[in-house]
JSON list of C-alpha atoms and ligand atoms in Angstrom, two decimals:
[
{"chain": "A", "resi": 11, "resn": "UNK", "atom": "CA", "xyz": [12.92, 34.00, 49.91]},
{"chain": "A", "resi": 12, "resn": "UNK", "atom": "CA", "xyz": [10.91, 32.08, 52.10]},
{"chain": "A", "resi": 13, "resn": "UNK", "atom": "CA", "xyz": [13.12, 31.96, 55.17]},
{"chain": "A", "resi": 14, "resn": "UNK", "atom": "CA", "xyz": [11.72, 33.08, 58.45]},
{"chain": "A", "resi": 15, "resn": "UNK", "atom": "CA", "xyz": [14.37, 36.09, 59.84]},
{"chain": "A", "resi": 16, "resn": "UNK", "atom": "CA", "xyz": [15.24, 35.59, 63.33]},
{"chain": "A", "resi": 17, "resn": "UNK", "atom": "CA", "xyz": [15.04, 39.25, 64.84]},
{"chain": "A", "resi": 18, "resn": "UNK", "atom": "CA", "xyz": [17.84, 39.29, 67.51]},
{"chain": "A", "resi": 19, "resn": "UNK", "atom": "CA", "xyz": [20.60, 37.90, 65.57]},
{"chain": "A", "resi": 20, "resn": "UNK", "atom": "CA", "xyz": [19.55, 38.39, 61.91]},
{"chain": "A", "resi": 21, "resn": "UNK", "atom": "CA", "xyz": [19.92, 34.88, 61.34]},
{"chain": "A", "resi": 22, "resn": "UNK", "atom": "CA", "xyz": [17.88, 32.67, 58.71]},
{"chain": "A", "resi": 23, "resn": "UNK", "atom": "CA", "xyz": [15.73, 29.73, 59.26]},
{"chain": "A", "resi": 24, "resn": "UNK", "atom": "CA", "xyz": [14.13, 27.98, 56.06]},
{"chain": "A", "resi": 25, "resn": "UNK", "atom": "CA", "xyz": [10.37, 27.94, 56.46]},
{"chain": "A", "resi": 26, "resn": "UNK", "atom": "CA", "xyz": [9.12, 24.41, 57.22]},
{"chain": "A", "resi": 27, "resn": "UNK", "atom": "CA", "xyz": [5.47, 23.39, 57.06]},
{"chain": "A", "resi": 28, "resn": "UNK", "atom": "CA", "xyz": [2.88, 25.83, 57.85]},
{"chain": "A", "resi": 29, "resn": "UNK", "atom": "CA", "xyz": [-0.08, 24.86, 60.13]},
{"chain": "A", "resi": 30, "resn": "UNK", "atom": "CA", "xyz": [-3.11, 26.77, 60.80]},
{"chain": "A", "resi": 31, "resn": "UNK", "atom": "CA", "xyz": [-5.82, 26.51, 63.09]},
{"chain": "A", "resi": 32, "resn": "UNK", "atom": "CA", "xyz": [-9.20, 27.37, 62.42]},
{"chain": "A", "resi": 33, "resn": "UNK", "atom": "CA", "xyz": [-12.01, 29.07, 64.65]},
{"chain": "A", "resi": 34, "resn": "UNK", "atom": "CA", "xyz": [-9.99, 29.21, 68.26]},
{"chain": "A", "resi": 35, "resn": "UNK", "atom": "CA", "xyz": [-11.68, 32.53, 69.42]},
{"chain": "A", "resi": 36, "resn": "UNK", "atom": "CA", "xyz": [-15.30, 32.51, 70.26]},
{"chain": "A", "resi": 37, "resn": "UNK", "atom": "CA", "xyz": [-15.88, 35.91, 68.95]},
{"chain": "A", "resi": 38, "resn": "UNK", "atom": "CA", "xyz": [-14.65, 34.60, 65.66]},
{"chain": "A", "resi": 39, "resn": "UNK", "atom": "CA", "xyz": [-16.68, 31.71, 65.60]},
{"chain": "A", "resi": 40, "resn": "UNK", "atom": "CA", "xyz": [-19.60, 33.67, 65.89]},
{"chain": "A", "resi": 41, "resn": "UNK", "atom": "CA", "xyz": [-18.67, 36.19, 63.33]},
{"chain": "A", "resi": 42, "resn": "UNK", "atom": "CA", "xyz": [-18.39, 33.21, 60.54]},
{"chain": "A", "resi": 43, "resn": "UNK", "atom": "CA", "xyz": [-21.83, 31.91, 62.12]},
{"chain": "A", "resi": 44, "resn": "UNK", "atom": "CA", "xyz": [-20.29, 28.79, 63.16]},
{"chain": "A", "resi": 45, "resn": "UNK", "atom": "CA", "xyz": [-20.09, 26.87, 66.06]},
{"chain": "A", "resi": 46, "resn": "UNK", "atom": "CA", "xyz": [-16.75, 25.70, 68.22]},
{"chain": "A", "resi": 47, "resn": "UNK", "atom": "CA", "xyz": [-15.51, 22.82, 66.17]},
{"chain": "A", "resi": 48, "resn": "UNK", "atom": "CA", "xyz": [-14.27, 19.72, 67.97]},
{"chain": "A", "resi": 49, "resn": "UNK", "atom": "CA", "xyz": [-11.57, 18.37, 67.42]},
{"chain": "A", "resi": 50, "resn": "UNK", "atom": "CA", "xyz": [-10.49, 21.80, 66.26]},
{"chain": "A", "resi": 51, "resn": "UNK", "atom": "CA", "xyz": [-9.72, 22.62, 62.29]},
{"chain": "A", "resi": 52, "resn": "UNK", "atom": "CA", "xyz": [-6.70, 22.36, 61.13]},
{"chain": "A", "resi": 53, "resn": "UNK", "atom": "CA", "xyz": [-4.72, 22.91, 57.82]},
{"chain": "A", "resi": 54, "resn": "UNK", "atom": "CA", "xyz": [-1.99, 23.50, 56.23]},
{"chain": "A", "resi": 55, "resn": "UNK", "atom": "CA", "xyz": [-0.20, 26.31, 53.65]},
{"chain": "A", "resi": 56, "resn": "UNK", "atom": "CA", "xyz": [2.75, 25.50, 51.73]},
{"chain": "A", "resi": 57, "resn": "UNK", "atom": "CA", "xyz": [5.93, 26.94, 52.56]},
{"chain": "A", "resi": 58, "resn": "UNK", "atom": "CA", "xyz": [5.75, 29.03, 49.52]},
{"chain": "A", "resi": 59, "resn": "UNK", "atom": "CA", "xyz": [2.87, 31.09, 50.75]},
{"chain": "A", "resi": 60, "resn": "UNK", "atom": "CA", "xyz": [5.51, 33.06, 53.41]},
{"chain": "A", "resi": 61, "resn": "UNK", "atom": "CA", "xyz": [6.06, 36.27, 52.92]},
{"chain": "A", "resi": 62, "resn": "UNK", "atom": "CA", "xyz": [8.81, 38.33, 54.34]},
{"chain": "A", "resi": 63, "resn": "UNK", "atom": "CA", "xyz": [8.13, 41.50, 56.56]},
{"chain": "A", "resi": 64, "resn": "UNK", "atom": "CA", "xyz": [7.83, 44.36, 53.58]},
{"chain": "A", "resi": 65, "resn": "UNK", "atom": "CA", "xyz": [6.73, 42.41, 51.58]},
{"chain": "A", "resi": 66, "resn": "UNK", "atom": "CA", "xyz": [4.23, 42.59, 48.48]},
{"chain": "A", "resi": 67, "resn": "UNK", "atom": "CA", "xyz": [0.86, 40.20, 48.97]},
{"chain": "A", "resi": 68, "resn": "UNK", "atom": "CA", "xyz": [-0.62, 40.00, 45.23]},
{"chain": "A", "resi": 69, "resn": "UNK", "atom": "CA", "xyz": [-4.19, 39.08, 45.95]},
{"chain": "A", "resi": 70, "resn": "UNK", "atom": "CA", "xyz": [-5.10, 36.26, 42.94]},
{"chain": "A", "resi": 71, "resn": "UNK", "atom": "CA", "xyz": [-6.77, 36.51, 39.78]},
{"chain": "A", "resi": 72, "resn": "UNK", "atom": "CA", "xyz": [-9.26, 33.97, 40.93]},
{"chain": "A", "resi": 73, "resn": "UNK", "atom": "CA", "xyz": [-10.34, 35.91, 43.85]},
{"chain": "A", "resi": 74, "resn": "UNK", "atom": "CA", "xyz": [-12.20, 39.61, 44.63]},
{"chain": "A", "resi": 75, "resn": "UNK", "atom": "CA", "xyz": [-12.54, 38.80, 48.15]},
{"chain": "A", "resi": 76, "resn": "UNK", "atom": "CA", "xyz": [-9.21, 38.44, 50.27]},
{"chain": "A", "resi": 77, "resn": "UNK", "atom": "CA", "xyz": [-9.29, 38.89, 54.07]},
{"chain": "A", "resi": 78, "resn": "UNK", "atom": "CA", "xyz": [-6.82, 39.42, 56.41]},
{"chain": "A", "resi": 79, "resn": "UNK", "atom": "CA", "xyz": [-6.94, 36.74, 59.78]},
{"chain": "A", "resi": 80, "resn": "UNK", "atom": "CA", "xyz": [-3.94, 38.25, 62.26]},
{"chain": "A", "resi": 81, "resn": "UNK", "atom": "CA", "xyz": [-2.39, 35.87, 64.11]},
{"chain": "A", "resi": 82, "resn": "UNK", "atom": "CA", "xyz": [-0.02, 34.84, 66.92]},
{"chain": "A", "resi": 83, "resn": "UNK", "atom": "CA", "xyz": [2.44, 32.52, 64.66]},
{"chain": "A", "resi": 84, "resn": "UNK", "atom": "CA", "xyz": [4.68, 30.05, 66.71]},
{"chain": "A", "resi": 85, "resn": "UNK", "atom": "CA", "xyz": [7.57, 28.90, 65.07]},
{"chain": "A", "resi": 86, "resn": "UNK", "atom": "CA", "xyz": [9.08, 25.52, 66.04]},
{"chain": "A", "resi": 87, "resn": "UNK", "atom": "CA", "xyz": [12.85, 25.10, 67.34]},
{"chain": "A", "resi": 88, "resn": "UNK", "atom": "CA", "xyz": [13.30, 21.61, 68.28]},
{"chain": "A", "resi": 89, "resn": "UNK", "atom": "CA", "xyz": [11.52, 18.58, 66.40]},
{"chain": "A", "resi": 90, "resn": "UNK", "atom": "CA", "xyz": [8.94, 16.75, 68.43]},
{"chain": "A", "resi": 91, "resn": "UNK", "atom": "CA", "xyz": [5.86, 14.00, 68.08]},
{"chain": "A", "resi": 92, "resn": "UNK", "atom": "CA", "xyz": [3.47, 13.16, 70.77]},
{"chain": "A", "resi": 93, "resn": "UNK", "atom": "CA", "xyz": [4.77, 16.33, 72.38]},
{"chain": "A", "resi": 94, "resn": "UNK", "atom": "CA", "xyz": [3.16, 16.73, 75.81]},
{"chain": "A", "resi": 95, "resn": "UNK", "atom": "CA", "xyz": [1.32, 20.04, 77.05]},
{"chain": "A", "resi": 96, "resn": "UNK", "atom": "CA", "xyz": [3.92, 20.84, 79.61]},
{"chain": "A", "resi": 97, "resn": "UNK", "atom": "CA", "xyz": [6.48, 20.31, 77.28]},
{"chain": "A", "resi": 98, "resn": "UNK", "atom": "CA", "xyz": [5.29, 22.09, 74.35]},
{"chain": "A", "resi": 99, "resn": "UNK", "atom": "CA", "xyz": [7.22, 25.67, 75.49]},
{"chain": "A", "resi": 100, "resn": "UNK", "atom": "CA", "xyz": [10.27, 23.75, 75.01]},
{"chain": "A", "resi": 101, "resn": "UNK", "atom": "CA", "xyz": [9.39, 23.06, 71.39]},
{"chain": "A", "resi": 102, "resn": "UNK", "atom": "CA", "xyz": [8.81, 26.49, 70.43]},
{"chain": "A", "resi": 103, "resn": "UNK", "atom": "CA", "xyz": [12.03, 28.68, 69.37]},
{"chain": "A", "resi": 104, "resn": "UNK", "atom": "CA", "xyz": [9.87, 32.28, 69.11]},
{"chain": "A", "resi": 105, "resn": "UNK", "atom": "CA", "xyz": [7.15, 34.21, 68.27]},
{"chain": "A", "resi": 106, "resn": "UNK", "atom": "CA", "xyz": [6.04, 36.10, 65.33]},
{"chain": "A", "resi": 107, "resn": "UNK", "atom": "CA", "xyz": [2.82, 37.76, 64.18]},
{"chain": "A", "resi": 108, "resn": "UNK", "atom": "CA", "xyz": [1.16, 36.65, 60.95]},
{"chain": "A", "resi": 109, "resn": "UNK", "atom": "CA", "xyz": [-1.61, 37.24, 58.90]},
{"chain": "A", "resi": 110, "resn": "UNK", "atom": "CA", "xyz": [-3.83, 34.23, 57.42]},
{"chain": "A", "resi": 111, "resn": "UNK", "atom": "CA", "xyz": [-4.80, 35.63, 53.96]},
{"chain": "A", "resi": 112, "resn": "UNK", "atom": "CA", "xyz": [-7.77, 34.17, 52.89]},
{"chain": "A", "resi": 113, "resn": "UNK", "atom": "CA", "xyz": [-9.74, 34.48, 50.01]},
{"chain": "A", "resi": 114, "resn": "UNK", "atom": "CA", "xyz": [-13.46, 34.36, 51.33]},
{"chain": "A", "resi": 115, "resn": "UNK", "atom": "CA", "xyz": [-15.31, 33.94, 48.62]},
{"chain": "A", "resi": 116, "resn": "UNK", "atom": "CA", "xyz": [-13.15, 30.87, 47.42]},
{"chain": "A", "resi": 117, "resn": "UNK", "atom": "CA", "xyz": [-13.27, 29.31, 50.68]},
{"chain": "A", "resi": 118, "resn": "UNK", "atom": "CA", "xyz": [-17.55, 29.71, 50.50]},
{"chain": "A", "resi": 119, "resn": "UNK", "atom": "CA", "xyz": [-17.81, 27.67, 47.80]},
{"chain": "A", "resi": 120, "resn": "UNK", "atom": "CA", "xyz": [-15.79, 24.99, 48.76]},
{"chain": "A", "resi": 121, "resn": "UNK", "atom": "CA", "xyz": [-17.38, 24.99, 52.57]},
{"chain": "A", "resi": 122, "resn": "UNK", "atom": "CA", "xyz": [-20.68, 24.63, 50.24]},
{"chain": "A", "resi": 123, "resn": "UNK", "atom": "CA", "xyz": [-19.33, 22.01, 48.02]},
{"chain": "A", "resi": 124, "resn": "UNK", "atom": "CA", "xyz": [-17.42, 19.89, 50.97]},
{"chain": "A", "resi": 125, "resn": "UNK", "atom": "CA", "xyz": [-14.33, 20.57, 49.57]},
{"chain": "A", "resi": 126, "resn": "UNK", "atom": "CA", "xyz": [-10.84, 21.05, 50.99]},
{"chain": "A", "resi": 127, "resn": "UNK", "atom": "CA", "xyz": [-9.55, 24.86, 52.04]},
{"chain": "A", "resi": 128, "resn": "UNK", "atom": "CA", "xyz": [-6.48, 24.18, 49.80]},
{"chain": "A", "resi": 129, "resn": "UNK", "atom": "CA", "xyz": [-6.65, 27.45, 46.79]},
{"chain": "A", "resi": 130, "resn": "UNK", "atom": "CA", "xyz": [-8.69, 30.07, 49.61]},
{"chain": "A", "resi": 131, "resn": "UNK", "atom": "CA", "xyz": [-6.28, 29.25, 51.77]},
{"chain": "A", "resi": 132, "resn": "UNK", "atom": "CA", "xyz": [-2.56, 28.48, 50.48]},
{"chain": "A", "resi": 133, "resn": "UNK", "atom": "CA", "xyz": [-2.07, 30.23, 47.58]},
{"chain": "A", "resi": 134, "resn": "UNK", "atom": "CA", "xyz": [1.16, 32.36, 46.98]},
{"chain": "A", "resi": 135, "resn": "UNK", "atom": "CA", "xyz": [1.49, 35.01, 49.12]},
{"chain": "A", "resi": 136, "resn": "UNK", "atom": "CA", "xyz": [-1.04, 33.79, 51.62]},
{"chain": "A", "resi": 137, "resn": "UNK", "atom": "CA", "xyz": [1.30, 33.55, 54.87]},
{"chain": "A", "resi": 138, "resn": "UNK", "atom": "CA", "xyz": [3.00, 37.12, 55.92]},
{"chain": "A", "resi": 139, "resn": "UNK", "atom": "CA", "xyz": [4.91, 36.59, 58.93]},
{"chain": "A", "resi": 140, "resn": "UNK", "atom": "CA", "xyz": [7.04, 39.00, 60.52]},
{"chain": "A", "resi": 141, "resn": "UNK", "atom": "CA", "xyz": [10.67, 38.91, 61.95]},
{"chain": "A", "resi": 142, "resn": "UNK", "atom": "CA", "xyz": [10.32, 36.23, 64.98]},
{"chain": "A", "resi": 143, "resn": "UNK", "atom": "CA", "xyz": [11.11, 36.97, 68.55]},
{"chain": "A", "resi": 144, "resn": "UNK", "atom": "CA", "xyz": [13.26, 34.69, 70.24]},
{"chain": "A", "resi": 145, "resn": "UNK", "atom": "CA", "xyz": [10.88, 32.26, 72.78]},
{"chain": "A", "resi": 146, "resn": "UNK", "atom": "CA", "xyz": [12.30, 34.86, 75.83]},
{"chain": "A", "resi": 147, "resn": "UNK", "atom": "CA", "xyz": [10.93, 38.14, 75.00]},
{"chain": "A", "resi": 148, "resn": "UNK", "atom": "CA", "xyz": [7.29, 36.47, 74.88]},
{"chain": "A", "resi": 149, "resn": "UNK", "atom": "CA", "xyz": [7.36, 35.43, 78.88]},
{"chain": "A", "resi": 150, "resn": "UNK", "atom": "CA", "xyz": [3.79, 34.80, 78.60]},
{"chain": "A", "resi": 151, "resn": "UNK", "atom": "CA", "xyz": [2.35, 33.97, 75.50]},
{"chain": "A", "resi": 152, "resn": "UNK", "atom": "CA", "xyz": [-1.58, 33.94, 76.51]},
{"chain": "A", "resi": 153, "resn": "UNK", "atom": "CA", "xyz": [-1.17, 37.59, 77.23]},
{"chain": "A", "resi": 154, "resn": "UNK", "atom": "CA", "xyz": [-0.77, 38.87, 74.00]},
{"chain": "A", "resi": 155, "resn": "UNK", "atom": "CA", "xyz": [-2.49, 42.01, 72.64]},
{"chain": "A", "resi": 156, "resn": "UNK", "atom": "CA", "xyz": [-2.36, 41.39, 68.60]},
{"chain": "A", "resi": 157, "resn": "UNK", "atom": "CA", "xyz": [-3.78, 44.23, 66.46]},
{"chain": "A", "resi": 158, "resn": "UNK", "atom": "CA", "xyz": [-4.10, 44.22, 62.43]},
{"chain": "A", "resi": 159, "resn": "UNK", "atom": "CA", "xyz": [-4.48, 47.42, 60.41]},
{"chain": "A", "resi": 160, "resn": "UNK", "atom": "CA", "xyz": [-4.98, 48.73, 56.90]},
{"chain": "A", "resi": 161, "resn": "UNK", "atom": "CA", "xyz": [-3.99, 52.33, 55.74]},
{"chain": "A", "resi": 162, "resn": "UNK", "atom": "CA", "xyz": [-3.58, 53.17, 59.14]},
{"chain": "A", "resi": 163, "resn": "UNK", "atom": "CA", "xyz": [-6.92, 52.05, 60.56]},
{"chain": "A", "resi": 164, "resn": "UNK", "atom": "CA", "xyz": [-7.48, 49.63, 63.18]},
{"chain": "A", "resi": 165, "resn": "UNK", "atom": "CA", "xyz": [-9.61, 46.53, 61.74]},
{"chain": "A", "resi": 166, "resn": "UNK", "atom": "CA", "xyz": [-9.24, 43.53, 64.41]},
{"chain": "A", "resi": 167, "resn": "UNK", "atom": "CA", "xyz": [-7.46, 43.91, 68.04]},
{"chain": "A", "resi": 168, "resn": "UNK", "atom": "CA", "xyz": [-7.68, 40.81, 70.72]},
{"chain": "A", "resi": 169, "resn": "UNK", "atom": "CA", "xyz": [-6.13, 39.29, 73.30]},
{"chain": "A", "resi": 170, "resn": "UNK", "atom": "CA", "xyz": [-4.15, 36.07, 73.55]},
{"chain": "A", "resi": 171, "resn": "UNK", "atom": "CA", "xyz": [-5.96, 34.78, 76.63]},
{"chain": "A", "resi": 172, "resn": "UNK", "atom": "CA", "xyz": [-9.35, 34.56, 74.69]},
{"chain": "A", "resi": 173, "resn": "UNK", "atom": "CA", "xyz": [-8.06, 31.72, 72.59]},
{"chain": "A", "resi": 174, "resn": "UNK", "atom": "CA", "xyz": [-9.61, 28.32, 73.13]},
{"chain": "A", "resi": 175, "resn": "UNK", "atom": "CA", "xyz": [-6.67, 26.12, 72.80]},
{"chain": "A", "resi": 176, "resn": "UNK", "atom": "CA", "xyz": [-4.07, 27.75, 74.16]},
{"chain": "A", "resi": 177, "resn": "UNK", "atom": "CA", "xyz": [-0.85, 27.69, 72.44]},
{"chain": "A", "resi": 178, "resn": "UNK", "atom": "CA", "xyz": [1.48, 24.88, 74.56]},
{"chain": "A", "resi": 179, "resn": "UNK", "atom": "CA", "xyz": [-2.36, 23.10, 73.49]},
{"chain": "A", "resi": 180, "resn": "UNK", "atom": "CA", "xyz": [-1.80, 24.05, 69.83]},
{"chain": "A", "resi": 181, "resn": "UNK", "atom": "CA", "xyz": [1.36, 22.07, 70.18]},
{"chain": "A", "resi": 182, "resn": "UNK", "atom": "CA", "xyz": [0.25, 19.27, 72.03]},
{"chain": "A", "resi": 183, "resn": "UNK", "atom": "CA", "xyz": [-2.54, 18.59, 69.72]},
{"chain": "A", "resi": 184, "resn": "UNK", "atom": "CA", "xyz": [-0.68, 19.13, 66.53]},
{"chain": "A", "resi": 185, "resn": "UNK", "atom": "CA", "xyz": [1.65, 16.83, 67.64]},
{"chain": "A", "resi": 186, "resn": "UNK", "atom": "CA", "xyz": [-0.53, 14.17, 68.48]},
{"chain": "A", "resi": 187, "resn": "UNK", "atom": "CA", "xyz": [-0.90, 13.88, 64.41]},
{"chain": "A", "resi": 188, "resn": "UNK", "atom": "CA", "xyz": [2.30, 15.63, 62.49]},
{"chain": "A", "resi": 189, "resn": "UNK", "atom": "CA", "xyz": [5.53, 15.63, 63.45]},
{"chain": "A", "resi": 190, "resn": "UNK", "atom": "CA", "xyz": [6.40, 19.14, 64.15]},
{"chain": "A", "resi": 191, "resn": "UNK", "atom": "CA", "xyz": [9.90, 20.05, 62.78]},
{"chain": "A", "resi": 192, "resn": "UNK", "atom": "CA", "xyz": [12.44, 23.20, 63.19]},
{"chain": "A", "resi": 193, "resn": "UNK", "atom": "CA", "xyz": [11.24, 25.83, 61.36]},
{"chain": "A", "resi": 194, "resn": "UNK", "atom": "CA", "xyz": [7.54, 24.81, 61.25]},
{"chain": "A", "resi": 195, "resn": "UNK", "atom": "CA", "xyz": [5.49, 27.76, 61.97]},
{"chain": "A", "resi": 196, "resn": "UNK", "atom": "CA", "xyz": [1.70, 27.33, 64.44]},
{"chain": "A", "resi": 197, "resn": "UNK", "atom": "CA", "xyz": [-0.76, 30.06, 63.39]},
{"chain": "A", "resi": 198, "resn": "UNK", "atom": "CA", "xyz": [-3.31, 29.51, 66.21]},
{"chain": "A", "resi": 199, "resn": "UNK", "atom": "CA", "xyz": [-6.35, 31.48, 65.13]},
{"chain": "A", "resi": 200, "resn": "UNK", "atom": "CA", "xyz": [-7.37, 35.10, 64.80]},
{"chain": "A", "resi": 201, "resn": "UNK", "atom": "CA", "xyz": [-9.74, 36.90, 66.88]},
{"chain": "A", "resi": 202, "resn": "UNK", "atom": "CA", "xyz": [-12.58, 38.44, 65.39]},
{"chain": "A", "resi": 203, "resn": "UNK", "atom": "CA", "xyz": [-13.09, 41.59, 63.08]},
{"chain": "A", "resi": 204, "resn": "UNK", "atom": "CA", "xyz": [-11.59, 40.01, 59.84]},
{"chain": "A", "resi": 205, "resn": "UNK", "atom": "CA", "xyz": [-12.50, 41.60, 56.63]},
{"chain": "A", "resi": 206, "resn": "UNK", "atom": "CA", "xyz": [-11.25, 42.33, 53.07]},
{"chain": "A", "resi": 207, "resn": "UNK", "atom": "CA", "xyz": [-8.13, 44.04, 51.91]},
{"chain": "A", "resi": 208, "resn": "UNK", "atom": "CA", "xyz": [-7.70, 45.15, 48.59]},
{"chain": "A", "resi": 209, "resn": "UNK", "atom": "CA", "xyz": [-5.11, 46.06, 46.30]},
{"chain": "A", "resi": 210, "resn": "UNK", "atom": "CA", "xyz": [-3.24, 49.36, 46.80]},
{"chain": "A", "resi": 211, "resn": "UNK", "atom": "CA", "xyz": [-3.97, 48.85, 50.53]},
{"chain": "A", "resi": 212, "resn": "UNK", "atom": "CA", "xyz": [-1.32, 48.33, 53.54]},
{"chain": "A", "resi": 213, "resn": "UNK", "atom": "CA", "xyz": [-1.62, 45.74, 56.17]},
{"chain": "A", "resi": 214, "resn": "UNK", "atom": "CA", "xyz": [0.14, 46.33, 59.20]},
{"chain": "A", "resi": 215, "resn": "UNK", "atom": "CA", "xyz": [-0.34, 43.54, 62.08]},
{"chain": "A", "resi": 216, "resn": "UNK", "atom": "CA", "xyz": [1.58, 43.56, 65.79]},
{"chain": "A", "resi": 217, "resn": "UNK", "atom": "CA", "xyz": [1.79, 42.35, 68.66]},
{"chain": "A", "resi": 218, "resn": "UNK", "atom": "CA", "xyz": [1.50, 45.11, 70.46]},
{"chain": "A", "resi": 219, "resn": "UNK", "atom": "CA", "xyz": [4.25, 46.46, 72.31]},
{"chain": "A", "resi": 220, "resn": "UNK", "atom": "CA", "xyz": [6.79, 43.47, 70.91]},
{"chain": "A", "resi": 221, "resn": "UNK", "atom": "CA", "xyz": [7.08, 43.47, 67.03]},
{"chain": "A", "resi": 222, "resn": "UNK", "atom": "CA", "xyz": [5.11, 44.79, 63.41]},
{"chain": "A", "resi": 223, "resn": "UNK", "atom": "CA", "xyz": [5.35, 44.43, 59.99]},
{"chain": "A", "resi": 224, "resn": "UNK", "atom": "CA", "xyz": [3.84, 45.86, 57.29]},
{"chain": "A", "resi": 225, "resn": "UNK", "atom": "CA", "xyz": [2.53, 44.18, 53.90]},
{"chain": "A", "resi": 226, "resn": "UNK", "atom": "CA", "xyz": [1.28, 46.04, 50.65]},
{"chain": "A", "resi": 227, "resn": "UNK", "atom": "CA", "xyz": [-1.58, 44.52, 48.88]},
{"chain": "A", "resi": 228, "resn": "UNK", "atom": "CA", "xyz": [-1.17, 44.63, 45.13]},
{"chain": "B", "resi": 27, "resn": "LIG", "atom": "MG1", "xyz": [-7.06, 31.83, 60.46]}
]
């Protein structure tokens, strides 16, 4: 169940670790009312929050605010620590996109309280990915259009070459800390327009022109 599904050759690859990155598109940023963090924010979902393309998301008892965060996801091929920028594309076996379900109102009080991202962030469910693209049919990553809807209805759409880090920097600086294994998957930020989804809704992120999935919210 929580295998990532190679799209050219149908293959499987068990889900590693999942790193996120927070706030890596100004617009974002100044959606949440923040400012650009530095070092940048980083955390982490458990491989148990993937969900498979088609999937069902079931937002959590806990929760009555879930939003969606689309994402370009990079998913890790070849095991690496200290991995240098240049390098980094070497490191990277494809491409999916992915949502970073969040549940807002969770994640307010613990920004209030100091506390860790853990619950708003990694429950079950909280990590759809789609199929992956092999690294090829991305040539250039930082020009990207991603696009996330629900029932049918545009909600965010950005570009790739607004992020802050780019990704082979993503890599670099991840690296610097965790070792970054095969079947690790990078989200590396959303652009802005996030907002809740709800149960009985669909979710539908791409990058456009390459690959989309769909989710249903329940
Ligand atoms: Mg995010």
């Amino acid at each position: 169940m929580h295998d990532l599904i190679i799209r050219q050759t149908h293959m499987t690859v068990p889900v590693g670790t999942i790193y996120c990155l927070g706030k890596n598109y100004e617009k974002h940023i100044r959606e949440m009312g923040g400012a650009g963090p530095t070092p940048p924010v980083i955390f982490i979902k458990p491989r148990t929050a993937l969900v498979r393309p088609g999937g069902i998301v079931h937002r959590p008892a806990i929760s009555s605010e879930m939003h969606h965060e689309v994402e370009l996801v990079a998913v890790i091929g070849k095991k690496g620590k200290g991995i240098p920028e240049d390098e980094a594309m070497d490191h990277i076996q494809g491409f999916a996109i992915g949502v970073d379900l969040t549940l807002r109102d969770v994640q307010a009080v613990a920004k209030q309280r100091g506390e860790p991202w853990a619950v708003a962030k990694g429950f079950d469910g909280s990590a759809p990915v789609s199929e992956v693209l092999v690294r090829t049919e991305i040539p250039d990553p930082q020009d990207l259009t991603l696009r996330l809807s629900v029932n049918g209805k545009v909600r965010q759409e950005g570009s790739t070459r607004d992020m802050i880090l780019t990704v082979p920097g993503v890599i670099a600086y991840l690296s610097t800390i965790f070792t970054l294994e095969p079947g690790d998957c990078v989200f590396t930020g959303t652009p802005e327009g996030v907002g809740p989804v709800e149960p009985g809704e669909t979710i539908r992120a791409e990058i456009v022109g390459h690959i989309a999935a769909e989710w249903n919210v329940a």
